[in-house]
Short mmCIF file of C-alpha atoms in Angstrom, two decimals:
data_model
loop_
_atom_site.label_atom_id
_atom_site.label_comp_id
_atom_site.label_asym_id
_atom_site.label_seq_id
_atom_site.Cartn_x
_atom_site.Cartn_y
_atom_site.Cartn_z
CA MET A 5 12.88 -6.93 0.94
CA ILE A 6 11.55 -6.53 -2.69
CA GLU A 7 13.67 -6.32 -5.79
CA LEU A 8 12.34 -5.59 -9.28
CA LYS A 9 14.64 -6.60 -12.12
CA ASP A 10 14.09 -5.44 -15.69
CA ILE A 11 10.34 -5.28 -15.21
CA LYS A 12 8.22 -4.75 -18.30
CA LYS A 13 4.45 -4.52 -18.49
CA THR A 14 2.59 -4.26 -21.79
CA TYR A 15 -1.12 -4.06 -22.28
CA ARG A 16 -3.12 -4.33 -25.49
CA ARG A 17 -5.78 -1.65 -26.16
CA GLY A 18 -7.34 -2.72 -29.45
CA ALA A 19 -4.56 -2.81 -32.00
CA GLU A 20 -2.31 -0.59 -29.84
CA GLU A 21 0.36 -1.78 -27.44
CA VAL A 22 0.60 0.25 -24.23
CA HIS A 23 4.02 0.03 -22.50
CA ALA A 24 3.09 0.73 -18.90
CA LEU A 25 6.53 -0.23 -17.51
CA ARG A 26 9.79 -0.37 -19.46
CA GLU A 27 12.80 -2.16 -17.97
CA VAL A 28 12.22 -0.96 -14.41
CA ASN A 29 14.75 -1.83 -11.72
CA LEU A 30 13.99 -0.98 -8.06
CA ASP A 31 14.99 -2.20 -4.58
CA VAL A 32 12.64 -1.66 -1.66
CA SER A 33 14.20 -1.97 1.80
CA ARG A 34 12.99 -2.24 5.35
CA ASN A 35 13.18 0.80 7.62
CA GLU A 36 12.48 3.03 4.59
CA LEU A 37 9.73 5.34 3.44
CA LEU A 38 10.00 5.49 -0.33
CA ALA A 39 7.97 7.96 -2.44
CA ILE A 40 7.09 7.35 -6.07
CA VAL A 41 6.31 10.52 -7.99
CA GLY A 42 5.57 11.42 -11.59
CA PRO A 43 2.84 12.66 -13.92
CA SER A 44 -0.41 10.83 -14.52
CA GLY A 45 0.20 7.85 -16.85
CA ALA A 46 3.86 7.54 -15.80
CA GLY A 47 3.33 3.96 -14.54
CA LYS A 48 3.30 4.62 -10.78
CA THR A 49 0.22 2.60 -9.96
CA THR A 50 1.35 -0.31 -12.23
CA LEU A 51 4.67 -0.26 -10.44
CA LEU A 52 2.86 -0.46 -7.08
CA HIS A 53 0.76 -3.39 -8.35
CA MET A 54 4.00 -5.22 -9.26
CA LEU A 55 5.45 -4.59 -5.83
CA GLY A 56 2.22 -5.85 -4.23
CA CYS A 57 1.87 -8.95 -6.48
CA LEU A 58 -1.50 -7.65 -7.72
CA ASP A 59 -0.31 -8.01 -11.33
CA THR A 60 2.30 -10.03 -13.13
CA PRO A 61 4.96 -8.54 -15.41
CA THR A 62 5.27 -9.16 -19.14
CA GLY A 63 8.95 -9.61 -18.50
CA GLY A 64 11.48 -9.45 -15.68
CA SER A 65 11.57 -10.68 -12.07
CA VAL A 66 9.78 -9.64 -8.88
CA LEU A 67 11.96 -10.97 -6.04
CA ILE A 68 10.40 -11.06 -2.53
CA ASP A 69 12.95 -12.18 -0.01
CA GLY A 70 14.85 -13.72 -2.95
CA ILE A 71 11.87 -15.71 -4.35
CA ASP A 72 10.52 -14.73 -7.76
CA ALA A 73 6.85 -13.85 -7.33
CA ALA A 74 6.48 -13.46 -11.13
CA ARG A 75 6.74 -17.26 -11.38
CA MET A 76 4.38 -18.12 -8.56
CA ARG A 77 0.91 -19.61 -8.94
CA GLU A 78 -2.01 -17.45 -7.91
CA PRO A 79 -2.73 -19.36 -4.65
CA ASP A 80 0.91 -18.73 -3.60
CA LEU A 81 0.61 -15.10 -4.51
CA VAL A 82 -2.52 -14.78 -2.35
CA ASN A 83 -0.51 -16.12 0.55
CA VAL A 84 2.30 -13.63 -0.09
CA ARG A 85 -0.19 -10.74 -0.23
CA ARG A 86 -1.91 -11.86 2.96
CA LYS A 87 1.23 -12.47 4.99
CA LYS A 88 3.71 -9.88 3.77
CA ILE A 89 1.91 -6.91 2.21
CA GLY A 90 -0.59 -4.33 3.45
CA PHE A 91 -2.42 -2.04 1.03
CA ILE A 92 -3.68 1.50 1.54
CA PHE A 93 -5.86 3.00 -1.15
CA GLN A 94 -6.83 6.59 -1.85
CA GLN A 95 -10.55 5.75 -1.74
CA PHE A 96 -10.39 3.99 1.69
CA TYR A 97 -12.74 1.10 0.57
CA LEU A 98 -14.37 0.75 3.98
CA ILE A 99 -17.60 -1.30 4.23
CA PRO A 100 -20.37 1.18 5.10
CA GLY A 101 -22.36 -1.20 7.27
CA LEU A 102 -19.47 -2.40 9.39
CA SER A 103 -17.98 -0.68 12.48
CA VAL A 104 -14.47 0.62 12.55
CA PHE A 105 -13.45 -2.51 14.56
CA ARG A 106 -14.92 -4.89 11.99
CA ASN A 107 -13.52 -3.00 9.04
CA VAL A 108 -10.04 -3.39 10.53
CA ALA A 109 -10.70 -7.09 11.19
CA LEU A 110 -11.92 -7.76 7.67
CA PRO A 111 -8.65 -9.17 6.21
CA LEU A 112 -8.44 -11.66 9.05
CA ILE A 113 -12.02 -12.79 8.33
CA PHE A 114 -11.21 -13.25 4.64
CA SER A 115 -8.14 -15.33 5.58
CA LYS A 116 -10.28 -17.46 7.97
CA THR A 117 -8.36 -16.26 11.03
CA SER A 118 -10.12 -15.41 14.27
CA PRO A 119 -9.61 -11.71 15.03
CA ASP A 120 -7.78 -10.98 18.23
CA PRO A 121 -9.67 -8.02 19.82
CA GLN A 122 -6.56 -6.90 21.73
CA HIS A 123 -4.49 -6.83 18.49
CA ILE A 124 -7.17 -4.76 16.68
CA ARG A 125 -7.55 -2.35 19.54
CA SER A 126 -3.71 -1.90 19.72
CA LEU A 127 -3.82 -0.95 15.95
CA LEU A 128 -6.62 1.52 16.64
CA ARG A 129 -4.50 3.07 19.41
CA ILE A 130 -1.54 3.37 16.98
CA VAL A 131 -3.71 5.33 14.53
CA GLY A 132 -5.43 7.29 17.32
CA LEU A 133 -8.92 5.84 16.89
CA GLU A 134 -9.38 3.69 19.97
CA HIS A 135 -12.41 5.84 20.89
CA ARG A 136 -14.05 5.19 17.49
CA GLU A 137 -14.16 1.40 17.28
CA GLU A 138 -17.95 1.09 17.29
CA HIS A 139 -18.52 3.96 14.87
CA LEU A 140 -19.58 3.48 11.22
CA PRO A 141 -17.52 4.99 8.35
CA SER A 142 -20.29 7.57 7.75
CA GLN A 143 -19.60 8.96 11.25
CA LEU A 144 -15.89 9.56 10.52
CA SER A 145 -13.94 12.32 8.85
CA GLY A 146 -11.85 11.69 5.76
CA GLY A 147 -8.66 11.63 7.81
CA GLU A 148 -10.18 9.17 10.27
CA MET A 149 -11.33 6.92 7.48
CA GLN A 150 -7.83 6.83 6.02
CA ARG A 151 -6.43 5.96 9.45
CA VAL A 152 -8.90 3.05 9.66
CA ALA A 153 -7.61 1.94 6.26
CA ILE A 154 -4.04 2.07 7.62
CA ALA A 155 -5.00 -0.04 10.66
CA ARG A 156 -6.68 -2.52 8.31
CA ALA A 157 -3.48 -2.69 6.20
CA LEU A 158 -1.49 -3.53 9.36
CA VAL A 159 -3.84 -6.20 10.84
CA ASN A 160 -1.93 -9.10 9.24
CA ASN A 161 1.40 -7.81 10.53
CA PRO A 162 2.83 -7.12 7.05
CA GLU A 163 6.49 -6.48 6.25
CA VAL A 164 5.58 -4.07 3.43
CA VAL A 165 2.94 -1.35 3.26
CA LEU A 166 2.01 0.01 -0.17
CA ALA A 167 0.03 3.26 -0.22
CA ASP A 168 -1.58 4.62 -3.43
CA GLU A 169 -2.15 8.43 -2.94
CA PRO A 170 -2.92 8.01 0.80
CA THR A 171 -3.24 11.81 1.28
CA GLY A 172 -4.83 12.61 -2.07
CA ASN A 173 -8.37 13.22 -0.67
CA LEU A 174 -7.28 14.90 2.56
CA ASP A 175 -6.69 18.44 3.74
CA THR A 176 -3.30 19.72 4.80
CA ASP A 177 -3.66 18.89 8.48
CA ASN A 178 -4.86 15.34 7.92
CA SER A 179 -2.25 14.78 5.18
CA GLU A 180 0.44 15.65 7.66
CA LYS A 181 -0.95 13.22 10.24
CA ILE A 182 -1.10 10.35 7.70
CA PHE A 183 2.41 11.12 6.47
CA GLU A 184 3.83 11.07 9.98
CA LEU A 185 2.03 7.79 10.68
CA LEU A 186 3.57 6.20 7.56
CA ARG A 187 6.96 7.50 8.40
CA SER A 188 6.69 6.10 11.94
CA LEU A 189 5.84 2.70 10.50
CA ALA A 190 8.88 2.74 8.25
CA HIS A 191 11.19 3.70 11.11
CA LYS A 192 9.76 0.81 13.16
CA GLY A 193 11.09 -1.70 10.61
CA LEU A 194 8.52 -1.86 7.79
CA ALA A 195 9.16 -1.13 4.16
CA VAL A 196 6.70 1.63 3.17
CA VAL A 197 6.12 2.76 -0.43
CA MET A 198 3.88 5.74 -1.16
CA ILE A 199 2.66 7.09 -4.43
CA THR A 200 2.08 10.81 -4.13
CA HIS A 201 1.55 13.98 -6.16
CA ASN A 202 2.44 16.03 -3.08
CA ASN A 203 6.04 17.03 -3.81
CA GLU A 204 6.47 18.61 -0.38
CA LEU A 205 5.68 15.33 1.38
CA ALA A 206 7.77 13.35 -1.14
CA GLN A 207 10.86 15.44 -0.40
CA ARG A 208 10.57 14.47 3.28
CA CYS A 209 10.67 10.74 2.55
CA ASP A 210 13.87 8.72 2.89
CA ARG A 211 14.07 8.29 -0.88
CA VAL A 212 12.23 9.59 -3.93
CA VAL A 213 11.78 7.66 -7.21
CA HIS A 214 10.75 9.77 -10.21
CA MET A 215 8.82 8.09 -13.04
CA LYS A 216 8.00 9.12 -16.60
CA ASP A 217 6.63 7.14 -19.51
CA GLY A 218 6.98 3.82 -17.73
CA ARG A 219 10.57 4.35 -16.69
CA ILE A 220 12.38 5.42 -13.52
CA ILE A 221 14.29 8.55 -14.48
#
C-alpha cells in the first residue's frame, strides 16, 4: 500500500542540522496493524507524517500504490490525504461546539461532500457511540472522544489509518477498547499504523518497527 524508500528528513534549527529521518525503508500493507515504537525524538512522528503525506522528505521516495507522493504537487497530495488516509491524533481535536455527528462529518464538509447520515451513523455504531450522536465533546469521556476521532478518520473510507499515540491519554480499560477497534479495522482490510509508547499493546500488533535516532533498528 505504502512504500518508503531511502527516506531522509533534515531540518535546520539555527546553524544546526537536525536529521529527523536517516535512510528509512518501510513497507505498509493492507490487513496489518503495525506499531512504531521508540524513545522520544526517535523520528516516529516524522515517519508518520511521511506516510500520511503531511510532510515531504529531503530525499527518497514515498510510493502510494506505486506513485511517488514525494514528487506530487500540494493539490494532488490533498486529494491523496482525503481519499486514502485517515488520521487519529492523541489530542482528539474535536470541535467543542459541534455534536458528535457533526464532528464525524467534518472531513466531508471540508471536501465539499454532502454527508450521508446513514454512513455516519454506521460509523458511530462501529465505534459504539450511536447513542451519543447529539452529544457535545464536553459530555464525553476521554475514551469516547477518541472513538469519535476514529469514526471521523473513517468517514472518507480511507485505505490507510495513521494513529499517533491513540491510547496515550486513556486509562487501561479505554486503551484496550481503542486497540481492539484498531486491530479489527486492520483485519477488515485497512492498513493501520500506530505510534505507541505502550510496549504491551505494541507486542500484540501484527508487526513492530523499532526506531532510534531517525533510523529503523
